[in-house]
Amino acid sequence: MAKALKINKNTEEGLLQLLEFLLDSEKVEGIFSLKKLNKNGNIAYSLITNKDELKGAVPLDPHMPVNAGKILSHFTLAEKTKRPVAAVLRPCELRAFVELIKRAQGSLENILLISLSCGGVFPIDTMNNGDAKKRSSSYAESLKKAENSPDVRKTCQSCDNFLPQLADMTVLTVGKKDADKECIIYLNTKQGENFAKDAPGNTISAEIESSETEKLKSKRKENKEKLFKDFEKTGNGISGFSRVFAACLGCHGCGEACPICYCTLCDFDSKTCEYKPESYESELEHKGGLKIPPGTLFYHLGRMSHMAVSCVACGMCSDVCPVNIPVADVFTKVGAALQDVFQYSPGKDIEEPVPSGTFKEEEFKEVGEH
Amino acid sequence: MDKDFTPTIIGFLCNWCSYTGADLAGTARMHIPPSIRIIRVMCSGRIDPLFVLRTYLKGADGVMMMGCHPGDCHYQKGNYSTRRRYVMLDTILKTLGLDEKRIGLWWVSASEAPRYEKVTNEFTESIKKMGPNPVFKEIFI
């Protein structure tokens, strides 16, 4: 049984109260959370040190303007933070942060990780639709019943990895029927317990996994299998694959939004992948035709070979695609296959090396011997 | 099947084992199929998966990666990395249904000229059976 903090307020207010307490008691110097920027409903990740600014914070808002793992990595890349910061992020963002730390792109030190059992987020392009109130109330209802909200992204609807693995604190949202009245925050680690010491609320012991989370997990697993099967029908083979990516502009937006793609200069933006007049000429000579801009399939396959094994299935790539290519469907499918081969689970264990950067002498013995 | 079809196969051969093995096969006047074009790399660990993907997408009918047997690498451990990369590439192509059989990895040591002859001939035959690379049918990729 894990320890948990019970606060008699609704879930969001309960979490805000805890954040306020952390700031007030000077246990942390800053809060990293989503914050409302204006009345239009625009939100963005923000660092907050002033207690008054915490008022507009919406840590549980179901939007992901950018994968927070990437932001936290930028924040801690040059140097760890000198002062403790509490960061509220979704499980996939946390996984992304851990994957980046494994690639020496950040540090966990002085960061208090607060995550949540995640019901998914809305697509980013619906952020300003104006129906936010209606959507969030139906979202809250689905969460209480531990069901998939129909408005959340396709990737989120098929994500069965919605319980955070390395968080210091986990806010319970999925299947919480009395979310309007009480807030449960699990304290998973020693660090979490220390920070929550003397916080307002009662300490209870409870288990985060329940029949409700299991229900949602199996539903989402089902969705995932269906998603993969559907892709096989449309995207199999070179003809299917090129059909799926036919509309690709070559903007590389998916790579920019991808939390795992951290390279300052991407191979595909570098001179190595530049098309020179003679490359056009030689290719046209052989094929008699060429898609412009060239090399879009090569980009996606190449990016896959670089990062898919660590794909955290956050869905940012699909979300930012200007021509609505289901990039995440392909990458999560390939990622799942690779993770299966290497028995690897991204973001689960901070000590485990990334499969693409290591090897074992006693593995794949049959390869190359035929 | 087109009987006259001679596939274009690109081979990435490690300098210390496979390339020397191929050289030995040549000096021993073994029958090496004309389909294979060799690119010498200093270690099979130098074979970037992007080399292979690019070769495949530009229309090569097959890609052969060759290196020293595991444990025999001139640079101690380069070929263990190759092996992982190959498995990764193979899994990606398999998952997407992009005939992964057109890309292969073989360990061929410097003295294994007969093995070099055998694997190049076998691979050429299997590619002949598969026919030309389908990227030629999908011109606008």
Short mmCIF file of C-alpha atoms in Angstrom, two decimals:
data_model
loop_
_atom_site.label_atom_id
_atom_site.label_comp_id
_atom_site.label_asym_id
_atom_site.label_seq_id
_atom_site.Cartn_x
_atom_site.Cartn_y
_atom_site.Cartn_z
CA MET A 1 0.00 0.00 0.00
CA ALA A 2 1.31 3.37 -0.97
CA LYS A 3 0.96 6.46 1.10
CA ALA A 4 -1.39 9.12 -0.16
CA LEU A 5 -2.52 12.59 0.73
CA LYS A 6 -6.26 13.18 0.92
CA ILE A 7 -7.51 16.73 0.53
CA ASN A 8 -11.17 17.66 0.83
CA LYS A 9 -11.35 19.80 -2.27
CA ASN A 10 -11.90 18.99 -5.91
CA THR A 11 -8.95 17.41 -7.68
CA GLU A 12 -7.57 20.52 -9.37
CA GLU A 13 -8.03 22.75 -6.32
CA GLY A 14 -6.49 20.10 -4.09
CA LEU A 15 -3.42 19.94 -6.29
CA LEU A 16 -3.21 23.73 -6.42
CA GLN A 17 -3.41 23.84 -2.65
CA LEU A 18 -0.49 21.44 -2.42
CA LEU A 19 1.50 23.50 -4.94
CA GLU A 20 0.72 26.66 -2.99
CA PHE A 21 1.85 24.95 0.20
CA LEU A 22 5.12 23.91 -1.47
CA LEU A 23 5.77 27.50 -2.54
CA ASP A 24 4.67 28.98 0.76
CA SER A 25 6.77 26.70 2.90
CA GLU A 26 9.73 27.35 0.58
CA LYS A 27 10.14 23.66 -0.07
CA VAL A 28 10.26 24.54 -3.74
CA GLU A 29 11.21 27.83 -5.34
CA GLY A 30 9.18 27.42 -8.47
CA ILE A 31 6.28 25.57 -10.00
CA PHE A 32 6.38 24.28 -13.55
CA SER A 33 2.83 23.88 -14.75
CA LEU A 34 0.30 24.73 -17.44
CA LYS A 35 -1.09 28.21 -17.00
CA LYS A 36 -3.95 30.11 -18.59
CA LEU A 37 -2.53 33.03 -20.51
CA ASN A 38 -5.71 34.90 -21.36
CA LYS A 39 -9.46 34.61 -21.53
CA ASN A 40 -9.42 32.99 -24.97
CA GLY A 41 -8.39 29.77 -23.36
CA ASN A 42 -4.79 29.79 -24.51
CA ILE A 43 -2.56 27.89 -22.17
CA ALA A 44 1.16 27.31 -22.05
CA TYR A 45 3.73 25.70 -19.84
CA SER A 46 5.07 28.26 -17.40
CA LEU A 47 7.49 28.58 -14.54
CA ILE A 48 5.86 30.29 -11.58
CA THR A 49 7.64 31.62 -8.52
CA ASN A 50 5.11 34.19 -7.33
CA LYS A 51 2.21 32.79 -5.32
CA ASP A 52 -0.29 35.19 -6.90
CA GLU A 53 0.53 33.94 -10.36
CA LEU A 54 -0.43 30.46 -9.28
CA LYS A 55 -4.08 31.51 -9.49
CA GLY A 56 -4.30 31.07 -13.23
CA ALA A 57 -2.43 27.78 -13.18
CA VAL A 58 -4.33 24.85 -14.67
CA PRO A 59 -2.02 21.90 -13.99
CA LEU A 60 -4.62 19.32 -15.01
CA ASP A 61 -5.88 21.03 -18.15
CA PRO A 62 -6.25 18.39 -20.88
CA HIS A 63 -4.00 20.03 -23.45
CA MET A 64 -0.40 19.45 -24.38
CA PRO A 65 0.90 22.59 -26.09
CA VAL A 66 4.32 20.95 -26.26
CA ASN A 67 5.80 17.85 -24.70
CA ALA A 68 6.95 19.05 -21.27
CA GLY A 69 9.74 16.47 -21.19
CA LYS A 70 11.43 18.45 -23.92
CA ILE A 71 11.00 21.72 -22.02
CA LEU A 72 12.34 20.31 -18.77
CA SER A 73 15.31 18.94 -20.68
CA HIS A 74 16.07 22.40 -22.08
CA PHE A 75 15.63 23.81 -18.61
CA THR A 76 18.15 21.45 -17.00
CA LEU A 77 20.47 20.78 -19.94
CA ALA A 78 23.26 23.25 -19.27
CA GLU A 79 23.13 22.78 -15.52
CA LYS A 80 20.83 21.21 -12.96
CA THR A 81 18.49 23.67 -11.29
CA LYS A 82 20.02 25.15 -8.18
CA ARG A 83 16.68 25.52 -6.49
CA PRO A 84 14.03 22.87 -6.15
CA VAL A 85 11.22 23.07 -8.68
CA ALA A 86 7.96 21.14 -8.67
CA ALA A 87 6.92 20.07 -12.16
CA VAL A 88 3.44 18.84 -13.04
CA LEU A 89 3.50 16.75 -16.17
CA ARG A 90 1.66 13.91 -17.86
CA PRO A 91 3.02 10.34 -17.84
CA CYS A 92 4.21 10.43 -21.46
CA GLU A 93 5.97 13.72 -20.83
CA LEU A 94 7.64 12.20 -17.81
CA ARG A 95 8.74 9.21 -19.88
CA ALA A 96 10.14 11.57 -22.49
CA PHE A 97 12.06 13.49 -19.82
CA VAL A 98 13.57 10.27 -18.50
CA GLU A 99 14.55 9.18 -22.01
CA LEU A 100 16.24 12.53 -22.55
CA ILE A 101 18.11 12.28 -19.24
CA LYS A 102 19.40 8.88 -20.36
CA ARG A 103 20.77 10.66 -23.42
CA ALA A 104 22.52 13.22 -21.20
CA GLN A 105 20.03 15.93 -22.10
CA GLY A 106 18.90 16.97 -18.65
CA SER A 107 18.97 16.26 -14.97
CA LEU A 108 16.45 15.04 -12.43
CA GLU A 109 18.20 16.70 -9.54
CA ASN A 110 16.18 19.25 -7.58
CA ILE A 111 13.05 18.46 -9.54
CA LEU A 112 9.96 17.18 -7.79
CA LEU A 113 7.99 15.20 -10.34
CA ILE A 114 4.24 15.39 -9.95
CA SER A 115 2.27 13.38 -12.47
CA LEU A 116 -1.24 12.05 -12.82
CA SER A 117 -3.21 9.07 -13.97
CA CYS A 118 -3.90 10.44 -17.40
CA GLY A 119 -7.17 10.55 -19.26
CA GLY A 120 -5.55 11.91 -22.39
CA VAL A 121 -5.43 15.38 -23.93
CA PHE A 122 -7.35 17.21 -26.64
CA PRO A 123 -5.76 17.83 -30.02
CA ILE A 124 -3.82 21.07 -29.96
CA ASP A 125 -5.72 22.68 -32.82
CA THR A 126 -8.95 22.62 -30.80
CA MET A 127 -7.45 24.74 -28.03
CA ASN A 128 -9.17 27.93 -29.19
CA ASN A 129 -12.41 26.40 -30.38
CA GLY A 130 -14.49 28.14 -27.74
CA ASP A 131 -16.29 25.00 -26.65
CA ALA A 132 -13.68 24.38 -23.97
CA LYS A 133 -16.17 24.42 -21.09
CA LYS A 134 -18.50 21.91 -22.68
CA ARG A 135 -15.69 19.65 -23.68
CA SER A 136 -13.98 19.72 -20.31
CA SER A 137 -17.18 18.86 -18.46
CA SER A 138 -17.76 15.84 -20.71
CA TYR A 139 -14.08 15.00 -20.31
CA ALA A 140 -14.45 15.10 -16.52
CA GLU A 141 -17.48 12.84 -16.70
CA SER A 142 -15.64 10.25 -18.80
CA LEU A 143 -12.71 10.40 -16.38
CA LYS A 144 -14.96 9.63 -13.44
CA LYS A 145 -16.33 6.60 -15.24
CA ALA A 146 -12.81 5.59 -16.32
CA GLU A 147 -13.84 5.76 -19.95
CA ASN A 148 -12.20 7.28 -22.98
CA SER A 149 -13.41 10.77 -23.73
CA PRO A 150 -14.35 10.92 -27.45
CA ASP A 151 -12.70 14.33 -27.78
CA VAL A 152 -9.16 13.30 -26.85
CA ARG A 153 -6.49 12.51 -29.41
CA LYS A 154 -6.48 9.16 -31.16
CA THR A 155 -3.06 8.40 -29.68
CA CYS A 156 -4.36 9.05 -26.16
CA GLN A 157 -7.39 6.85 -26.74
CA SER A 158 -5.08 3.95 -27.45
CA CYS A 159 -2.46 4.64 -24.77
CA ASP A 160 -2.38 1.92 -22.14
CA ASN A 161 0.58 3.45 -20.33
CA PHE A 162 -1.31 6.17 -18.48
CA LEU A 163 -0.02 5.51 -14.96
CA PRO A 164 3.26 7.35 -14.34
CA GLN A 165 6.21 5.20 -13.39
CA LEU A 166 8.86 7.42 -11.87
CA ALA A 167 6.77 10.26 -10.44
CA ASP A 168 7.32 11.39 -6.85
CA MET A 169 3.64 12.19 -6.55
CA THR A 170 0.71 10.98 -8.60
CA VAL A 171 -2.64 12.74 -8.72
CA LEU A 172 -5.53 10.33 -9.09
CA THR A 173 -7.97 11.31 -11.83
CA VAL A 174 -8.96 8.14 -13.69
CA GLY A 175 -12.00 6.48 -12.18
CA LYS A 176 -12.25 8.98 -9.33
CA LYS A 177 -15.99 9.23 -8.87
CA ASP A 178 -15.93 11.95 -6.21
CA ALA A 179 -13.40 14.14 -7.99
CA ASP A 180 -15.56 17.18 -7.18
CA LYS A 181 -15.23 16.62 -3.46
CA GLU A 182 -11.88 15.11 -2.73
CA CYS A 183 -8.40 14.94 -4.13
CA ILE A 184 -6.03 12.01 -3.68
CA ILE A 185 -2.34 12.49 -4.31
CA TYR A 186 -0.16 9.38 -4.01
CA LEU A 187 3.29 9.80 -2.54
CA ASN A 188 5.33 7.24 -4.43
CA THR A 189 8.86 8.04 -3.30
CA LYS A 190 10.75 9.15 -0.21
CA GLN A 191 11.28 12.52 -1.88
CA GLY A 192 7.55 12.86 -2.48
CA GLU A 193 6.82 12.06 1.16
CA ASN A 194 9.36 14.59 2.38
CA PHE A 195 7.92 17.36 0.27
CA ALA A 196 4.36 16.57 1.31
CA LYS A 197 5.25 16.53 5.00
CA ASP A 198 3.03 18.95 6.97
CA ALA A 199 0.96 19.66 3.87
CA PRO A 200 -2.72 20.32 4.58
CA GLY A 201 -4.80 17.15 4.25
CA ASN A 202 -4.87 13.68 5.75
CA THR A 203 -2.39 10.94 5.04
CA ILE A 204 -4.04 7.69 4.10
CA SER A 205 -2.80 4.55 2.45
CA ALA A 206 -4.28 3.48 -0.84
CA GLU A 207 -3.38 1.69 -4.06
CA ILE A 208 -3.31 3.53 -7.34
CA GLU A 209 -4.20 0.52 -9.44
CA SER A 210 -7.87 -0.29 -9.17
CA SER A 211 -10.50 -2.15 -11.14
CA GLU A 212 -11.25 1.21 -12.79
CA THR A 213 -7.72 1.73 -14.08
CA GLU A 214 -7.63 -1.89 -15.22
CA LYS A 215 -10.86 -1.32 -17.11
CA LEU A 216 -9.48 1.69 -18.93
CA LYS A 217 -6.20 -0.11 -19.57
CA SER A 218 -7.86 -3.06 -21.26
CA LYS A 219 -10.12 -0.77 -23.29
CA ARG A 220 -7.14 1.20 -24.50
CA LYS A 221 -5.14 -1.93 -25.25
CA GLU A 222 -7.99 -3.01 -27.45
CA ASN A 223 -7.98 0.36 -29.20
CA LYS A 224 -4.24 0.12 -29.70
CA GLU A 225 -4.45 -3.28 -31.33
CA LYS A 226 -7.22 -2.02 -33.57
CA LEU A 227 -5.20 1.04 -34.51
CA PHE A 228 -2.22 -1.13 -35.47
CA LYS A 229 -4.41 -3.52 -37.46
CA ASP A 230 -6.05 -0.64 -39.29
CA PHE A 231 -2.68 0.73 -40.22
CA GLU A 232 -1.65 -2.65 -41.59
CA LYS A 233 -4.63 -2.52 -43.92
CA THR A 234 -3.77 0.88 -45.35
CA GLY A 235 -0.08 1.41 -44.79
CA ASN A 236 1.55 -1.92 -45.54
CA GLY A 237 4.37 -2.25 -48.02
CA ILE A 238 6.09 0.47 -49.98
CA SER A 239 2.90 1.44 -51.82
CA GLY A 240 0.85 1.71 -48.63
CA PHE A 241 3.62 3.49 -46.78
CA SER A 242 4.12 6.03 -49.54
CA ARG A 243 0.35 6.54 -49.71
CA VAL A 244 0.18 7.32 -45.98
CA PHE A 245 2.98 9.87 -46.30
CA ALA A 246 1.99 11.13 -49.75
CA ALA A 247 0.93 14.55 -48.47
CA CYS A 248 4.15 15.07 -46.49
CA LEU A 249 5.51 18.58 -47.03
CA GLY A 250 8.92 17.75 -45.65
CA CYS A 251 8.54 20.45 -43.00
CA HIS A 252 10.17 18.21 -40.36
CA GLY A 253 7.62 19.49 -37.84
CA CYS A 254 7.10 16.01 -36.42
CA GLY A 255 10.79 15.80 -35.59
CA GLU A 256 10.77 19.28 -34.07
CA ALA A 257 7.84 18.39 -31.83
CA CYS A 258 9.19 14.94 -30.97
CA PRO A 259 10.65 14.94 -27.47
CA ILE A 260 13.13 12.18 -28.31
CA CYS A 261 14.55 14.00 -31.36
CA TYR A 262 16.97 16.22 -29.50
CA CYS A 263 19.83 16.68 -31.99
CA THR A 264 20.76 20.31 -32.50
CA LEU A 265 21.46 19.62 -36.14
CA CYS A 266 19.28 16.86 -37.51
CA ASP A 267 20.92 14.60 -40.09
CA PHE A 268 18.07 15.34 -42.43
CA ASP A 269 18.53 19.11 -42.19
CA SER A 270 22.27 18.83 -42.74
CA LYS A 271 24.33 18.90 -45.91
CA THR A 272 24.36 15.08 -46.04
CA CYS A 273 20.73 15.03 -47.05
CA GLU A 274 20.80 18.04 -49.31
CA TYR A 275 19.75 17.45 -52.91
CA LYS A 276 22.26 18.86 -55.34
CA PRO A 277 21.58 19.31 -59.05
CA GLU A 278 23.47 16.13 -59.86
CA SER A 279 21.39 14.14 -57.35
CA TYR A 280 18.21 15.24 -59.12
CA GLU A 281 19.77 14.41 -62.44
CA SER A 282 20.95 10.93 -61.56
CA GLU A 283 17.70 9.99 -59.90
CA LEU A 284 15.59 11.28 -62.77
CA GLU A 285 17.75 9.35 -65.18
CA HIS A 286 16.89 6.11 -63.42
CA LYS A 287 13.29 6.69 -62.46
CA GLY A 288 11.93 9.27 -64.86
CA GLY A 289 10.18 11.16 -62.09
CA LEU A 290 10.75 12.54 -58.62
CA LYS A 291 8.55 13.81 -55.81
CA ILE A 292 9.43 17.33 -54.69
CA PRO A 293 10.57 17.91 -52.02
CA PRO A 294 12.48 14.64 -52.34
CA GLY A 295 13.37 12.26 -49.57
CA THR A 296 10.27 12.57 -47.39
CA LEU A 297 9.95 8.79 -46.96
CA PHE A 298 13.66 8.55 -46.25
CA TYR A 299 13.21 11.16 -43.55
CA HIS A 300 10.46 9.23 -41.79
CA LEU A 301 12.22 5.87 -42.06
CA GLY A 302 15.50 7.40 -40.96
CA ARG A 303 13.97 9.21 -38.02
CA MET A 304 12.34 5.93 -37.07
CA SER A 305 15.70 4.17 -37.02
CA HIS A 306 16.99 6.91 -34.71
CA MET A 307 14.26 7.32 -32.14
CA ALA A 308 11.40 4.82 -32.48
CA VAL A 309 12.88 2.45 -29.91
CA SER A 310 12.42 5.21 -27.33
CA CYS A 311 9.04 6.41 -28.65
CA VAL A 312 6.95 7.36 -25.61
CA ALA A 313 3.74 7.45 -27.68
CA CYS A 314 2.87 11.03 -26.75
CA GLY A 315 1.29 11.79 -30.12
CA MET A 316 2.87 15.22 -30.58
CA CYS A 317 3.97 14.32 -34.12
CA SER A 318 0.42 13.68 -35.32
CA ASP A 319 -0.79 16.72 -33.44
CA VAL A 320 1.54 19.18 -35.15
CA CYS A 321 1.36 17.72 -38.66
CA PRO A 322 -0.02 20.45 -40.92
CA VAL A 323 -1.41 17.93 -43.41
CA ASN A 324 -2.89 15.54 -40.85
CA ILE A 325 -0.72 12.53 -41.55
CA PRO A 326 -1.20 9.97 -38.74
CA VAL A 327 2.53 10.03 -37.99
CA ALA A 328 2.08 8.80 -34.43
CA ASP A 329 0.19 5.69 -35.57
CA VAL A 330 3.20 4.59 -37.59
CA PHE A 331 5.79 5.54 -35.01
CA THR A 332 3.99 3.97 -32.06
CA LYS A 333 3.48 0.78 -34.05
CA VAL A 334 7.13 0.54 -35.05
CA GLY A 335 8.17 1.66 -31.56
CA ALA A 336 6.11 -1.07 -29.94
CA ALA A 337 7.68 -3.68 -32.24
CA LEU A 338 11.21 -2.48 -31.47
CA GLN A 339 10.55 -2.25 -27.74
CA ASP A 340 9.26 -5.79 -27.88
CA VAL A 341 12.42 -7.06 -29.58
CA PHE A 342 14.72 -5.33 -27.11
CA GLN A 343 12.48 -5.92 -24.07
CA TYR A 344 12.65 -2.21 -23.42
CA SER A 345 10.13 0.08 -21.87
CA PRO A 346 10.91 3.77 -22.44
CA GLY A 347 10.89 5.99 -19.37
CA LYS A 348 10.54 3.11 -16.95
CA ASP A 349 14.00 2.79 -15.49
CA ILE A 350 16.44 5.67 -15.45
CA GLU A 351 19.45 3.33 -15.05
CA GLU A 352 18.66 1.09 -18.00
CA PRO A 353 20.67 2.11 -21.08
CA VAL A 354 18.93 3.02 -24.34
CA PRO A 355 18.98 -0.02 -26.69
CA SER A 356 20.46 1.95 -29.58
CA GLY A 357 23.48 2.91 -27.50
CA THR A 358 24.45 -0.43 -26.06
CA PHE A 359 24.75 -4.14 -26.82
CA LYS A 360 25.22 -7.49 -25.16
CA GLU A 361 27.70 -9.99 -26.48
CA GLU A 362 25.33 -12.86 -25.86
CA GLU A 363 22.37 -11.79 -27.94
CA PHE A 364 20.93 -12.38 -31.42
CA LYS A 365 23.39 -15.25 -31.89
CA GLU A 366 21.61 -16.51 -35.00
CA VAL A 367 21.93 -13.18 -36.85
CA GLY A 368 24.55 -13.19 -39.61
CA GLU A 369 25.34 -16.88 -39.39
CA HIS A 370 23.04 -18.17 -42.14
CA MET B 1 9.96 -13.65 -63.53
CA ASP B 2 12.26 -11.93 -65.93
CA LYS B 3 15.02 -14.43 -66.70
CA ASP B 4 17.46 -11.76 -67.77
CA PHE B 5 16.99 -9.73 -64.64
CA THR B 6 20.33 -9.03 -63.02
CA PRO B 7 19.72 -7.43 -59.66
CA THR B 8 21.70 -4.50 -58.39
CA ILE B 9 23.08 -5.37 -54.98
CA ILE B 10 25.11 -3.02 -52.84
CA GLY B 11 27.49 -4.65 -50.38
CA PHE B 12 28.93 -2.81 -47.40
CA LEU B 13 32.02 -4.84 -46.48
CA CYS B 14 34.27 -4.40 -43.51
CA ASN B 15 37.87 -3.74 -44.47
CA TRP B 16 39.50 -6.30 -42.21
CA CYS B 17 37.42 -9.44 -42.71
CA SER B 18 34.78 -9.44 -45.40
CA TYR B 19 36.57 -7.20 -47.89
CA THR B 20 39.73 -9.27 -47.54
CA GLY B 21 37.58 -12.40 -47.86
CA ALA B 22 36.08 -11.04 -51.07
CA ASP B 23 39.57 -10.22 -52.31
CA LEU B 24 40.68 -13.77 -51.58
CA ALA B 25 37.66 -15.11 -53.44
CA GLY B 26 38.74 -12.99 -56.39
CA THR B 27 42.35 -14.12 -56.39
CA ALA B 28 41.17 -17.72 -56.04
CA ARG B 29 39.05 -17.16 -59.18
CA MET B 30 35.82 -18.10 -57.52
CA HIS B 31 32.52 -17.31 -59.20
CA ILE B 32 31.19 -14.12 -57.74
CA PRO B 33 27.92 -12.86 -59.26
CA PRO B 34 28.21 -9.61 -61.22
CA SER B 35 25.23 -8.21 -59.34
CA ILE B 36 27.19 -7.12 -56.28
CA ARG B 37 28.82 -3.69 -56.01
CA ILE B 38 31.11 -3.41 -53.04
CA ILE B 39 31.56 -0.38 -50.82
CA ARG B 40 34.41 -0.81 -48.39
CA VAL B 41 33.96 0.48 -44.85
CA MET B 42 36.60 0.34 -42.16
CA CYS B 43 34.32 -1.55 -39.79
CA SER B 44 30.84 -2.95 -40.16
CA GLY B 45 30.03 -0.68 -37.21
CA ARG B 46 30.44 2.23 -39.63
CA ILE B 47 27.38 1.11 -41.60
CA ASP B 48 24.88 3.77 -40.65
CA PRO B 49 21.31 2.45 -40.97
CA LEU B 50 20.73 5.55 -43.09
CA PHE B 51 23.22 4.21 -45.70
CA VAL B 52 21.14 1.10 -45.99
CA LEU B 53 17.80 2.90 -46.06
CA ARG B 54 19.00 5.37 -48.65
CA THR B 55 20.38 2.58 -50.83
CA TYR B 56 17.09 0.74 -50.58
CA LEU B 57 14.91 3.79 -51.28
CA LYS B 58 17.03 4.83 -54.23
CA GLY B 59 16.26 1.52 -55.85
CA ALA B 60 18.96 -1.05 -55.05
CA ASP B 61 17.41 -4.51 -55.28
CA GLY B 62 19.32 -5.75 -52.29
CA VAL B 63 21.74 -4.61 -49.61
CA MET B 64 24.37 -6.90 -48.06
CA MET B 65 26.06 -5.91 -44.84
CA MET B 66 29.14 -7.94 -43.99
CA GLY B 67 31.52 -7.92 -41.09
CA CYS B 68 33.84 -10.01 -38.95
CA HIS B 69 32.36 -12.78 -36.83
CA PRO B 70 31.28 -11.61 -33.37
CA GLY B 71 34.33 -11.58 -31.12
CA ASP B 72 36.73 -11.19 -34.07
CA CYS B 73 36.20 -7.48 -34.72
CA HIS B 74 39.40 -5.61 -35.56
CA TYR B 75 38.13 -2.86 -33.26
CA GLN B 76 37.01 -5.32 -30.57
CA LYS B 77 33.31 -4.54 -30.42
CA GLY B 78 32.19 -2.73 -33.57
CA ASN B 79 30.24 -5.61 -35.01
CA TYR B 80 28.11 -6.04 -31.89
CA SER B 81 26.74 -2.57 -32.63
CA THR B 82 26.20 -3.57 -36.25
CA ARG B 83 24.20 -6.54 -35.10
CA ARG B 84 21.88 -4.40 -32.96
CA ARG B 85 21.44 -1.88 -35.74
CA TYR B 86 20.64 -4.62 -38.20
CA VAL B 87 18.04 -6.14 -35.87
CA MET B 88 16.54 -2.68 -35.42
CA LEU B 89 16.39 -2.03 -39.15
CA ASP B 90 15.01 -5.49 -39.82
CA THR B 91 12.25 -4.97 -37.24
CA ILE B 92 11.29 -1.58 -38.68
CA LEU B 93 11.06 -2.92 -42.22
CA LYS B 94 9.21 -6.05 -41.11
CA THR B 95 6.67 -4.02 -39.16
CA LEU B 96 5.98 -1.82 -42.16
CA GLY B 97 5.93 -4.71 -44.63
CA LEU B 98 8.82 -3.25 -46.64
CA ASP B 99 10.39 -6.52 -47.82
CA GLU B 100 13.03 -6.85 -45.15
CA LYS B 101 14.50 -9.85 -47.00
CA ARG B 102 16.19 -7.48 -49.40
CA ILE B 103 18.51 -6.40 -46.61
CA GLY B 104 20.79 -8.85 -44.86
CA LEU B 105 23.76 -9.21 -42.55
CA TRP B 106 26.42 -11.89 -42.87
CA TRP B 107 29.59 -12.59 -40.95
CA VAL B 108 32.41 -13.42 -43.37
CA SER B 109 35.98 -13.67 -42.16
CA ALA B 110 39.12 -12.93 -44.17
CA SER B 111 39.76 -16.60 -44.86
CA GLU B 112 36.18 -17.51 -45.74
CA ALA B 113 36.33 -16.95 -49.50
CA PRO B 114 34.11 -20.00 -50.18
CA ARG B 115 31.53 -18.61 -47.75
CA TYR B 116 31.67 -15.26 -49.54
CA GLU B 117 31.06 -17.01 -52.84
CA LYS B 118 28.18 -18.98 -51.33
CA VAL B 119 26.34 -16.11 -49.66
CA THR B 120 26.64 -13.69 -52.58
CA ASN B 121 25.32 -16.32 -54.99
CA GLU B 122 22.51 -17.36 -52.69
CA PHE B 123 21.46 -13.79 -52.02
CA THR B 124 21.52 -12.93 -55.73
CA GLU B 125 19.32 -15.95 -56.43
CA SER B 126 16.84 -15.00 -53.74
CA ILE B 127 16.66 -11.40 -55.02
CA LYS B 128 16.16 -12.70 -58.55
CA LYS B 129 13.18 -14.62 -57.28
CA MET B 130 11.79 -11.53 -55.56
CA GLY B 131 12.17 -9.42 -58.69
CA PRO B 132 13.11 -5.77 -58.96
CA ASN B 133 12.80 -3.42 -56.01
CA PRO B 134 9.20 -2.14 -55.81
CA VAL B 135 10.37 1.44 -55.21
CA PHE B 136 10.75 1.60 -58.98
CA LYS B 137 7.03 1.11 -59.31
CA GLU B 138 6.36 3.79 -56.72
CA ILE B 139 8.24 6.56 -58.41
CA PHE B 140 6.92 9.46 -56.39
CA ILE B 141 7.97 8.47 -52.88
#
